[in-house]
Short mmCIF file of C-alpha atoms and ligand atoms in Angstrom, two decimals:
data_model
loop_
_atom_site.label_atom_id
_atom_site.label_comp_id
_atom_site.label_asym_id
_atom_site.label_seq_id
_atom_site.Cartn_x
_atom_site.Cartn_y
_atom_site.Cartn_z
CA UNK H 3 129.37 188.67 210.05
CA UNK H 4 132.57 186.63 210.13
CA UNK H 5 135.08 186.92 207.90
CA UNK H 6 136.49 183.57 208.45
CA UNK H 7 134.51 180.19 207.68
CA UNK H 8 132.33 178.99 210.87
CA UNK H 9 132.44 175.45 209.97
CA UNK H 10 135.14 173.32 208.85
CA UNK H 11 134.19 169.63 207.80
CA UNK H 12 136.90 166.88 207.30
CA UNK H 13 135.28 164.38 205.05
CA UNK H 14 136.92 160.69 204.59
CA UNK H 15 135.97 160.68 200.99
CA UNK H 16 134.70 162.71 198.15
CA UNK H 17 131.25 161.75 197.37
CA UNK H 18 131.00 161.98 201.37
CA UNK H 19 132.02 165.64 201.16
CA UNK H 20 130.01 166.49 198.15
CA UNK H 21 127.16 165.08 200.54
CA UNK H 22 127.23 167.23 203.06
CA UNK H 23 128.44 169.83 201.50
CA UNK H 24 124.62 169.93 199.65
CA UNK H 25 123.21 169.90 203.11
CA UNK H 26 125.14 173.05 203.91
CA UNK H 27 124.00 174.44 200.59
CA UNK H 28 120.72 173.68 200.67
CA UNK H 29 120.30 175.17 204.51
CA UNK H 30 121.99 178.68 203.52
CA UNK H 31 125.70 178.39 204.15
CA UNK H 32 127.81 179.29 201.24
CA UNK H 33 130.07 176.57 201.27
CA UNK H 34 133.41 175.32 199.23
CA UNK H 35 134.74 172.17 199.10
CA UNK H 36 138.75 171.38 198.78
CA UNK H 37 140.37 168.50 197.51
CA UNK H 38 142.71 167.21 199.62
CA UNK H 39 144.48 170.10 202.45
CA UNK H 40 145.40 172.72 200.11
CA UNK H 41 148.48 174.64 200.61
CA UNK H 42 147.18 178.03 200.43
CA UNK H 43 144.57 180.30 202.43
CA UNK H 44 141.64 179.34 203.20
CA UNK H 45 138.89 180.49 200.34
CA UNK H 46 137.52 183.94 200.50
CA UNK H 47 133.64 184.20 201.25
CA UNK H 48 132.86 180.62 202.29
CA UNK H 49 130.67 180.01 205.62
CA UNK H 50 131.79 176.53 205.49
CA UNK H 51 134.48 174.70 204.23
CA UNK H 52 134.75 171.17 203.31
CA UNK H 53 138.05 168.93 203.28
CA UNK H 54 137.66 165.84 201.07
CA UNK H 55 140.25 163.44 201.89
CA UNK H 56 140.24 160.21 200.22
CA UNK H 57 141.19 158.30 204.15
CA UNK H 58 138.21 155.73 204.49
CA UNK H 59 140.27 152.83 203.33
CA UNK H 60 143.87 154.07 204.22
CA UNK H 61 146.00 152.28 207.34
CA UNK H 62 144.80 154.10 209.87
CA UNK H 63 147.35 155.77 210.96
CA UNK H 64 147.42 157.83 207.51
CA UNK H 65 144.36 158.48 207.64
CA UNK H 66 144.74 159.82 210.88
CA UNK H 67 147.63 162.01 209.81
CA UNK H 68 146.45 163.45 206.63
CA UNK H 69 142.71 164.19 208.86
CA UNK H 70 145.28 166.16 211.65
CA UNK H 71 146.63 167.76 208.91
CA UNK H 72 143.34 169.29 207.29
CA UNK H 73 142.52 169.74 210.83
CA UNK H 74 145.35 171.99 211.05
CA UNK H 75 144.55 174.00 207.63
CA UNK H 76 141.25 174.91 209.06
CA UNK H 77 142.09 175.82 212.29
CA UNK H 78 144.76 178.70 210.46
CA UNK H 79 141.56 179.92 208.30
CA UNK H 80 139.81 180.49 211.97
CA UNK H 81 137.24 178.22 211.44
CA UNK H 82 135.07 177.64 215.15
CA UNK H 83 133.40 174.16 214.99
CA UNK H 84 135.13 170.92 213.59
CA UNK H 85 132.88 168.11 211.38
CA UNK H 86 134.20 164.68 210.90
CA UNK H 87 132.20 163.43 207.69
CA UNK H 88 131.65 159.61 207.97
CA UNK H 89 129.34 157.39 205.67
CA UNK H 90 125.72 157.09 206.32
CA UNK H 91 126.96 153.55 206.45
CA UNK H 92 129.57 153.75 208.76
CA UNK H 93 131.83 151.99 205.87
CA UNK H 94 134.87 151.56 208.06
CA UNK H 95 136.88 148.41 209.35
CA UNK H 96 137.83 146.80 212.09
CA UNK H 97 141.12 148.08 212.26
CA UNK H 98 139.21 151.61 211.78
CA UNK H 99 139.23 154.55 210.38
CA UNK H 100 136.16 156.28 212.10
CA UNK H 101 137.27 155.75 215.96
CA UNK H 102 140.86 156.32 215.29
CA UNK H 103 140.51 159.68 213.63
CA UNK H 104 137.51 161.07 215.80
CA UNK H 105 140.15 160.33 218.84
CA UNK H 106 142.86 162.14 217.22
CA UNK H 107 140.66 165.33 216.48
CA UNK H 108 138.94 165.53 219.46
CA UNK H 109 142.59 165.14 221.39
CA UNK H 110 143.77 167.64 219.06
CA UNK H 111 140.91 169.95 219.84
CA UNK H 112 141.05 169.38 224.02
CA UNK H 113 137.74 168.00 223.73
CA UNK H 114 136.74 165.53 225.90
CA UNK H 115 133.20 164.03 224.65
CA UNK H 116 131.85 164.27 221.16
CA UNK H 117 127.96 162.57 219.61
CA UNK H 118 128.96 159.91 216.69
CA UNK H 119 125.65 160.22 214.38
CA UNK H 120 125.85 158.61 210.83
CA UNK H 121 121.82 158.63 210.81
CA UNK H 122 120.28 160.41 208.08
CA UNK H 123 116.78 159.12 207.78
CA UNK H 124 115.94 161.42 204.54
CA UNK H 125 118.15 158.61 202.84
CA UNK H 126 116.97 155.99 204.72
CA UNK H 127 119.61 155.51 207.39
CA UNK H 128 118.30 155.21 210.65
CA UNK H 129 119.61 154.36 214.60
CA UNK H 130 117.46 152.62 216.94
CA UNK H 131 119.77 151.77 220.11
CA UNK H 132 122.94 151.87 218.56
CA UNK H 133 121.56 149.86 215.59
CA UNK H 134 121.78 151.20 212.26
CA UNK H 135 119.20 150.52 209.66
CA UNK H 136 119.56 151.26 206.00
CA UNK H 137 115.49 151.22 205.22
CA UNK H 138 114.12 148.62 206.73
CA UNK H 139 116.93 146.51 207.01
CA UNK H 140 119.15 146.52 209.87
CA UNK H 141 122.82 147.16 208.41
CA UNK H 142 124.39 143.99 208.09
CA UNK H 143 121.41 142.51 206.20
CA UNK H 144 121.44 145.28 203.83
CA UNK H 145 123.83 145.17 200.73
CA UNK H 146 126.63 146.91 202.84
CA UNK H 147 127.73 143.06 204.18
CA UNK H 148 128.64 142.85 200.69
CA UNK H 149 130.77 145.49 200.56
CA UNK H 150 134.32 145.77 198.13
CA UNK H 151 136.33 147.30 200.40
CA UNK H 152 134.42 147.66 203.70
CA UNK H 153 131.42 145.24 204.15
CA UNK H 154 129.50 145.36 207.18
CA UNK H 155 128.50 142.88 209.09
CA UNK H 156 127.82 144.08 212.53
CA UNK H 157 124.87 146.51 213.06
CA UNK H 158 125.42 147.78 216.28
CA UNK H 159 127.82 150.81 216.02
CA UNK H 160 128.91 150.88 219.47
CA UNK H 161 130.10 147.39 219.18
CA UNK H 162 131.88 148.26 216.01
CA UNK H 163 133.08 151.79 216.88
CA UNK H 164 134.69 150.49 220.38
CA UNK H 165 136.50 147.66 218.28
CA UNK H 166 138.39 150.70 216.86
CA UNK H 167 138.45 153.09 219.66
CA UNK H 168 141.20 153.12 222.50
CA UNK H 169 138.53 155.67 224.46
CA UNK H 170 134.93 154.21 225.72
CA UNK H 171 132.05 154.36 223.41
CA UNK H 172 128.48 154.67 224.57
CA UNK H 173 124.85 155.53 223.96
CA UNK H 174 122.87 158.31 223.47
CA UNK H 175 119.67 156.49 223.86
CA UNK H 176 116.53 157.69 221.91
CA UNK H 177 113.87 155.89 224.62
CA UNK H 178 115.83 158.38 227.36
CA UNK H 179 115.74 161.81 225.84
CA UNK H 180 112.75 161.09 223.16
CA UNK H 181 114.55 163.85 220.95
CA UNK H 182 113.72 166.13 223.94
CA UNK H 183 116.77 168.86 224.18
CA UNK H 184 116.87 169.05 227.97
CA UNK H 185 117.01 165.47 228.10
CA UNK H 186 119.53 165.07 225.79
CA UNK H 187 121.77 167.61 227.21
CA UNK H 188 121.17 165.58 230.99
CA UNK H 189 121.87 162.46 229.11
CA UNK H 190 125.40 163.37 227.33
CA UNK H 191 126.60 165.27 230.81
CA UNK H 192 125.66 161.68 232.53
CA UNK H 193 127.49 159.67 229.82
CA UNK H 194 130.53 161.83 229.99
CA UNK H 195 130.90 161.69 233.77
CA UNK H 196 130.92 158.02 233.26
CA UNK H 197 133.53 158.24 231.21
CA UNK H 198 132.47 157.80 227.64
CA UNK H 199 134.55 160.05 225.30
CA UNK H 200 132.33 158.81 222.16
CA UNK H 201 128.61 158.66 222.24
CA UNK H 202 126.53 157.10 219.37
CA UNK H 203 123.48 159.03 219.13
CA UNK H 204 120.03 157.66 218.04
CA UNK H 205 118.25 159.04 215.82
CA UNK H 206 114.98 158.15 213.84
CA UNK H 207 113.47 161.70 212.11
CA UNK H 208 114.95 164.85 210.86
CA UNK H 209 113.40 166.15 214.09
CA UNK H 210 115.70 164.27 216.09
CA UNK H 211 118.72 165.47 214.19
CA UNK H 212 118.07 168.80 215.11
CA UNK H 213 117.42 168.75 218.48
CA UNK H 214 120.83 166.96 218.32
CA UNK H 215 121.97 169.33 216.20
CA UNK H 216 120.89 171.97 219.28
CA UNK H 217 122.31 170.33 222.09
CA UNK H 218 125.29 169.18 220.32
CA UNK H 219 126.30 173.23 218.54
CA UNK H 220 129.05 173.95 221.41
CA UNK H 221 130.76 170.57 221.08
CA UNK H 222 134.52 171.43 219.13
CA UNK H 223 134.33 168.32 216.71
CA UNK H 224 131.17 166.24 215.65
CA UNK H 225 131.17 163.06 213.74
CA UNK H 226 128.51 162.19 211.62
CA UNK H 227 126.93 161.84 208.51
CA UNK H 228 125.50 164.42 206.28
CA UNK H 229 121.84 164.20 208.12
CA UNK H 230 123.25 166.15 211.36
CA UNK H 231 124.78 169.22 209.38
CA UNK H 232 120.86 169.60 208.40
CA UNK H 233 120.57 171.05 212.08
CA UNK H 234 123.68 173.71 211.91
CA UNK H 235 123.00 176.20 209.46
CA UNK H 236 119.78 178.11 210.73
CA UNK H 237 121.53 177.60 214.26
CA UNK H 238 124.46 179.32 213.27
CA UNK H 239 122.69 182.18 212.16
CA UNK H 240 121.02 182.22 215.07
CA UNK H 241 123.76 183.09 216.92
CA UNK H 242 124.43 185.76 214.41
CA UNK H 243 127.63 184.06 213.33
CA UNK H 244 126.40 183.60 209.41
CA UNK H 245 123.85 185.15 207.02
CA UNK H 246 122.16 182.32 205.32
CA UNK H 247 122.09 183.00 201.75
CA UNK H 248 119.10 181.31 199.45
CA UNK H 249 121.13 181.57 196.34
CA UNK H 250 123.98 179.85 197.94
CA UNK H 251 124.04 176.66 195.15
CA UNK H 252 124.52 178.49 191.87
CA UNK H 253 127.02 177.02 188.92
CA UNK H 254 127.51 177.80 185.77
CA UNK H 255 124.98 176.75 182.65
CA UNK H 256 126.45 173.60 181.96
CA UNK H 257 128.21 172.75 178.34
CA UNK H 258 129.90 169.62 176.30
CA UNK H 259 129.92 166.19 176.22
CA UNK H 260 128.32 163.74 179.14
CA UNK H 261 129.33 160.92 180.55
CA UNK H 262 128.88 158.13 183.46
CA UNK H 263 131.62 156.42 185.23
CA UNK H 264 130.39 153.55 187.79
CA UNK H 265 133.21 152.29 189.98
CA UNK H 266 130.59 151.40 192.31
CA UNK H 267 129.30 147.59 193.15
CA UNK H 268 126.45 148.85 195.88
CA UNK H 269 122.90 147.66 195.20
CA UNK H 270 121.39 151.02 194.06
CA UNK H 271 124.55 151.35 191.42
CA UNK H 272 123.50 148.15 190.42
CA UNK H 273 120.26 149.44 190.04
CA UNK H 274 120.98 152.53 188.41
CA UNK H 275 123.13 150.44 185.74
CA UNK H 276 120.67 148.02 184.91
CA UNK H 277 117.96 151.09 184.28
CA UNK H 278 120.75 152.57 181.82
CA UNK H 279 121.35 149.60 180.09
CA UNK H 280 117.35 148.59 180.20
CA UNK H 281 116.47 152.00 178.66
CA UNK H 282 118.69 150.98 175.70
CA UNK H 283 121.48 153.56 176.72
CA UNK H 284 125.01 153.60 175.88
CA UNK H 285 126.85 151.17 178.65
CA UNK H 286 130.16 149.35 178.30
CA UNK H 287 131.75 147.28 180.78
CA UNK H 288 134.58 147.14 182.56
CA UNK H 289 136.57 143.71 182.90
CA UNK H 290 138.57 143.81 186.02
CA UNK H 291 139.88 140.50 184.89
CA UNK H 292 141.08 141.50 181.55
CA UNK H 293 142.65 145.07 183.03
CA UNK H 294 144.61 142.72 185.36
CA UNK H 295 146.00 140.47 182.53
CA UNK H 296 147.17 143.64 180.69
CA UNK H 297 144.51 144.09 178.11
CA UNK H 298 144.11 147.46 176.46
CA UNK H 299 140.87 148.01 178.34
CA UNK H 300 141.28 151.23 178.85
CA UNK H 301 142.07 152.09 175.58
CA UNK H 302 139.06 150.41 174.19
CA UNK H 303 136.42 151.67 176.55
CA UNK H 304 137.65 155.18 175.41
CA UNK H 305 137.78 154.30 171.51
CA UNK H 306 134.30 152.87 171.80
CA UNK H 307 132.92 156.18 173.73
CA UNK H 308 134.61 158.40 171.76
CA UNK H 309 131.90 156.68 168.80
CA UNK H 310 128.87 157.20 170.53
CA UNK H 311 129.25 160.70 172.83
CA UNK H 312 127.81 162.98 170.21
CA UNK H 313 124.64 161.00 170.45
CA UNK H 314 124.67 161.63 174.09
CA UNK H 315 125.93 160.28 177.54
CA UNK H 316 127.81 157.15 177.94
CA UNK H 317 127.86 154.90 180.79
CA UNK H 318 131.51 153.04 181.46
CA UNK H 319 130.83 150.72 184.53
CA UNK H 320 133.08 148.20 186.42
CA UNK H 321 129.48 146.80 188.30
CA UNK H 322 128.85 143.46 188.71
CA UNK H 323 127.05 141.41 191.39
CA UNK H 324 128.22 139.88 194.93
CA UNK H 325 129.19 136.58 192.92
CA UNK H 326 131.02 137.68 190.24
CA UNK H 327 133.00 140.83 192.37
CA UNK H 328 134.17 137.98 194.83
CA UNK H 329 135.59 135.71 192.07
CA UNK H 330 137.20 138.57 190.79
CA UNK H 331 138.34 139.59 194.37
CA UNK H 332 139.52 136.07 195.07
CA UNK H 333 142.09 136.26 191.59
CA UNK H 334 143.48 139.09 192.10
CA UNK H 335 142.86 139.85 196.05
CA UNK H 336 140.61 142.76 197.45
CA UNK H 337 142.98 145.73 197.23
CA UNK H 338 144.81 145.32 194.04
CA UNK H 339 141.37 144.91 192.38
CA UNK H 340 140.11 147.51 193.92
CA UNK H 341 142.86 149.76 193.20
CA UNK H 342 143.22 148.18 189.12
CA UNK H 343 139.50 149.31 188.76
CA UNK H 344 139.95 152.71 190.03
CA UNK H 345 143.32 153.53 188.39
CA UNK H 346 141.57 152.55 185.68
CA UNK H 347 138.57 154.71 185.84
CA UNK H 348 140.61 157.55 186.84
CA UNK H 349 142.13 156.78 183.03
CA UNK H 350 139.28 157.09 181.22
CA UNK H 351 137.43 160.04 183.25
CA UNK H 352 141.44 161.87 181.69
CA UNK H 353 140.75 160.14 178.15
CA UNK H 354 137.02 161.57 178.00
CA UNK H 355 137.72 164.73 178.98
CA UNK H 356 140.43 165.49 176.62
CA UNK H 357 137.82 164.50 174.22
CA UNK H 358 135.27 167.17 175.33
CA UNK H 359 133.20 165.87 177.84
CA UNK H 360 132.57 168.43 180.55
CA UNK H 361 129.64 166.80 182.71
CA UNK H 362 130.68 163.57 184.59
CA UNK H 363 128.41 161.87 186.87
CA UNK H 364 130.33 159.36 188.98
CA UNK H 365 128.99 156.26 190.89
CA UNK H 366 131.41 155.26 193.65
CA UNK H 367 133.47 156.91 196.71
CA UNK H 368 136.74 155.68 196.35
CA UNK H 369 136.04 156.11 192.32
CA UNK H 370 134.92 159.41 192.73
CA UNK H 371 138.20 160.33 194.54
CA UNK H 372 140.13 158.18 191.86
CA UNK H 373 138.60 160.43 189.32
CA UNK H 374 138.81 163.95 190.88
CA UNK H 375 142.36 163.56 192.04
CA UNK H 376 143.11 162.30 188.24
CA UNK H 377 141.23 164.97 186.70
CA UNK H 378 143.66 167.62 189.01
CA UNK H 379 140.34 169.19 190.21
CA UNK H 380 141.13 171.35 193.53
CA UNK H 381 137.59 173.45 194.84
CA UNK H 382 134.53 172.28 193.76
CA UNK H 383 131.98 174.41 193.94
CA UNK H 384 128.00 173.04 195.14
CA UNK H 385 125.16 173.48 192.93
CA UNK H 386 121.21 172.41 193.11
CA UNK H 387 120.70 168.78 194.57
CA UNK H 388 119.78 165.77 191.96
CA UNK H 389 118.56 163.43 194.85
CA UNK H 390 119.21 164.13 198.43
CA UNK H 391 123.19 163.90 199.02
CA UNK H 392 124.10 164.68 195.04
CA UNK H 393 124.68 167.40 194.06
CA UNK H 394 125.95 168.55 190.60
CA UNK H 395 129.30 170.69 191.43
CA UNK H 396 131.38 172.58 189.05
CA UNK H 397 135.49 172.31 188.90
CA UNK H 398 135.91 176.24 190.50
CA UNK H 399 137.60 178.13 187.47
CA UNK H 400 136.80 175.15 184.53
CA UNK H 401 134.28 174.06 182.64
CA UNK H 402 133.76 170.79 184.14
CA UNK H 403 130.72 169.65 186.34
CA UNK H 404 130.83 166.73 188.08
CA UNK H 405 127.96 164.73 189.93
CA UNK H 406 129.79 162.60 192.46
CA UNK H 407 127.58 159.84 193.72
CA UNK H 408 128.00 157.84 196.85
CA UNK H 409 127.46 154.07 195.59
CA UNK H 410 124.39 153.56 197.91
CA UNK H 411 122.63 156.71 196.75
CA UNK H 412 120.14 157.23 194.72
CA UNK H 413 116.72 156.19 192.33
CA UNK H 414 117.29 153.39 189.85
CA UNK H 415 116.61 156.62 187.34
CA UNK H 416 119.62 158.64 188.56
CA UNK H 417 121.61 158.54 185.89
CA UNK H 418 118.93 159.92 183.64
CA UNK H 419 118.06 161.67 186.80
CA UNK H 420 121.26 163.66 186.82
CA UNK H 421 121.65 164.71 182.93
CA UNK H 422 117.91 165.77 182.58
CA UNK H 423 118.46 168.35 185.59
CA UNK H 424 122.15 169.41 183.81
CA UNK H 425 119.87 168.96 180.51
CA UNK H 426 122.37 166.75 178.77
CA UNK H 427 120.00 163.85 177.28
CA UNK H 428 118.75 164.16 173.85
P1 ADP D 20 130.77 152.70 196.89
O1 ADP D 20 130.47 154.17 196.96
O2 ADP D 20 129.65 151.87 196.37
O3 ADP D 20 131.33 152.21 198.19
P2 ADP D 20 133.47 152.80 195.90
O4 ADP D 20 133.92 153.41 194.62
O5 ADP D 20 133.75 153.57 197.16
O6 ADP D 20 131.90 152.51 195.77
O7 ADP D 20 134.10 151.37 196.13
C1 ADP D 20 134.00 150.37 195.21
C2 ADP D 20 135.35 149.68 195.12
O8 ADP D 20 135.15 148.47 194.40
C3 ADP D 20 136.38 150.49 194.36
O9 ADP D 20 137.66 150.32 194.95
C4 ADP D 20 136.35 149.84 192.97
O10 ADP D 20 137.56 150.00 192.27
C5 ADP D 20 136.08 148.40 193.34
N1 ADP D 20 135.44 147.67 192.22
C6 ADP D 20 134.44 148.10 191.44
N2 ADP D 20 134.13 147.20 190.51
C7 ADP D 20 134.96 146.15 190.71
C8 ADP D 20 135.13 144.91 190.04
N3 ADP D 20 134.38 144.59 188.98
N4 ADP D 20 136.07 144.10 190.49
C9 ADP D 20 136.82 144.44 191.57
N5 ADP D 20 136.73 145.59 192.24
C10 ADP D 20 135.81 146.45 191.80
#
């Protein structure tokens, strides 16, 4: 067996890695994720390793940087195959960050063809002909056009991905390889040779991730969502390069106070708040309005949880709907309220946990990065999933669990969800 991880992933944010790092889990691979590249060695027993960089939102050419640079760490820890994490969503904007870093790694790695594949149809994401469908929607009807900090409004990913790619983008058709592997491997060779460096794969079933996941194993970089890194593990073994381990989620019995940050605005947040708040649960708002004026908002929302966590979790939420995030938006513009809400989650996840909460679910990407770098967590290890892409985790060394949930994700019940499998309701 190898010594050294197989698989390195670069994720472009946290609840992202947490995401596929379950995937990995939950197919065998014993897998760690990092925060941010790490200064030291790579560590010890870990078939995969997962980056989490907080880049989805950062100029580009950071993002691209600080993705070289975990590409870098990895390589020195001899890991074989390269994973660029993107959102099931493709959250990115024009100006990038998906095509620019995929070009950079896959220069950096002498590659010169790579399968883009954010389709994980487990979670509803779908791609018909380059089209991506969240359920039954196709992208830009679904609540992603509403986006903070990313909406989408374009559905069809090659459109969008060449708008950020210097290199041509193309089509891995599902009508012309019908998730066949021959046909798929005939199809990539033919889209190469015409010059297309990145190829957005189709993909409507599990099925059809793995026979991507098949034809796509000797390819140096992939970029995708978590649904392709479904395919790897029992490949990887196959090749005798890992011993898939059944055990490999296992955390500590969790202990201490519980609480819910939402940073997140998506529709299932939304959801998931409203259900909290309908099932007469501990919620609080946030007033991004009020933080900006200089209010002691912060200082409240922590007074008025420290009240009410003995009697169980709280919920702290800066949600609110399209209407009301755009006024809000408009006052203050998109990236300073953005960046007041998460500086000031990333205050209260430090205020709770200083008094004595140890399990934090968090709703929200960019939050969850806000809170982890705040909370000076470095590994994370992966535990059992709560819904498919969430899985509790435990601060390596602490104890501290964290549920880090990608805004989209989720049943409206998933706060509830989360604390009844850590068994922190009353
Ligand atoms: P998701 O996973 O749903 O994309 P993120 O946490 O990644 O959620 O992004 C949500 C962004 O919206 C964050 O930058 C957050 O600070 C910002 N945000 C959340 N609530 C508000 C609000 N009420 N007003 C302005 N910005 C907000």
């Amino acid at each position: 067996m190898n010594a050294a991880p197989v698989l390195g992933v670069i994720a472009d944010d946290f609840t992202g890695a947490t995401d596929v790092a379950s995937m990995l889990v939950r197919e065998g691979l014993r897998t760690v994720q990092v925060i941010g590249v790490p200064q030291g060695a790579a560590p010890e027993g870990a078939d995969a390793v997962v980056v989490a960089l907080k880049s989805r939102t950062t100029p580009a050419a950071d993002a691209v940087a600080e993705s070289l640079a975990a590409w870098r760490w990895l390589q020195s820890a001899g890991v074989r195959r390269f994973y660029f994490k993107v959102c099931s969503t493709f959250d990115s904007t024009p100006a990038g960050n998906i095509g620019p870093v995929a070009e950079a790694l896959l220069a950096a790695l002498g590659g010169d063809f790579t399968v883009v594949c954010p389709a994980f149809p487990e979670n509803g994401r779908s791609v018909y002909r380059g089209h991506l469908f969240v359920g039954d929607q196709l992208l830009s009807d679904s609540g992603m056009r509403d986006h903070p900090l990313t909406p989408m409004t374009d559905s069809n990913l090659v459109r969008v991905l060449q708008a950020q790619c210097r290199q041509r983008v193309g089509l891995l058709r599902h009508d012309e390889a019908q998730g066949a592997a021959d046909a798929l491997r005939q199809r990539m060779a033919a889209l190469c040779s015409a010059g297309v460096v990145l190829a957005v794969a189709d993909a409507i079933t599990n099925a059809d991730l793995h026979a991507l996941a098949e034809v796509a194993l000797d390819l140096p970089l992939l970029v995708a969502g978590s649904g392709l890194a479904l395919g790897l593990p029992s490949r990887y073994a196959q090749r005798g390069w890992v011993q898939l381990d059944a055990d490999a989620a296992r955390l500590d019995a969790q202990s201490g106070h519980a609480a819910i940050l939402a940073g997140s605005c998506s529709q299932a947040t939304q959801g998931q708040v409203a259900a909290w708040r309908g099932a007469g649960r501990p919620a609080r708002a946030l007033d991004a309005l009020a933080l900006a004026a200089g209010a002691p908002v912060v200082a409240e929302a922590l007074a008025w949880a420290r009240a009410g966590l003995a009697g169980g979790p709280v919920l702290v939420h800066a949600t609110v709907a399209p209407a009301e995030l755009k006024a809000v938006q408009a006052a203050l513009g998109v990236a300073r309220a953005g960046a007041l809400v998460e500086e000031a989650m990333a205050a209260i996840a430090q205020g709770l946990v200083e008094m004595g909460v140890q399990r934090l679910v968090v709703a929200g990407g960019e939050t969850s990065g806000a809170v982890v770098q705040a909370l000076g967590v470095q590994q994370l290890r992966i535990g059992a999933a709560i819904c498919p892409g969430v899985p509790w985790t435990q601060a390596e060394g602490r104890a501290l669990w964290l549920a880090l949930k990608s805004g989209n994700f989720g049943a409206p019940d998933f706060f509830a969800q989360a604390f009844a499998a850590g068994s922190a309701l009353p």
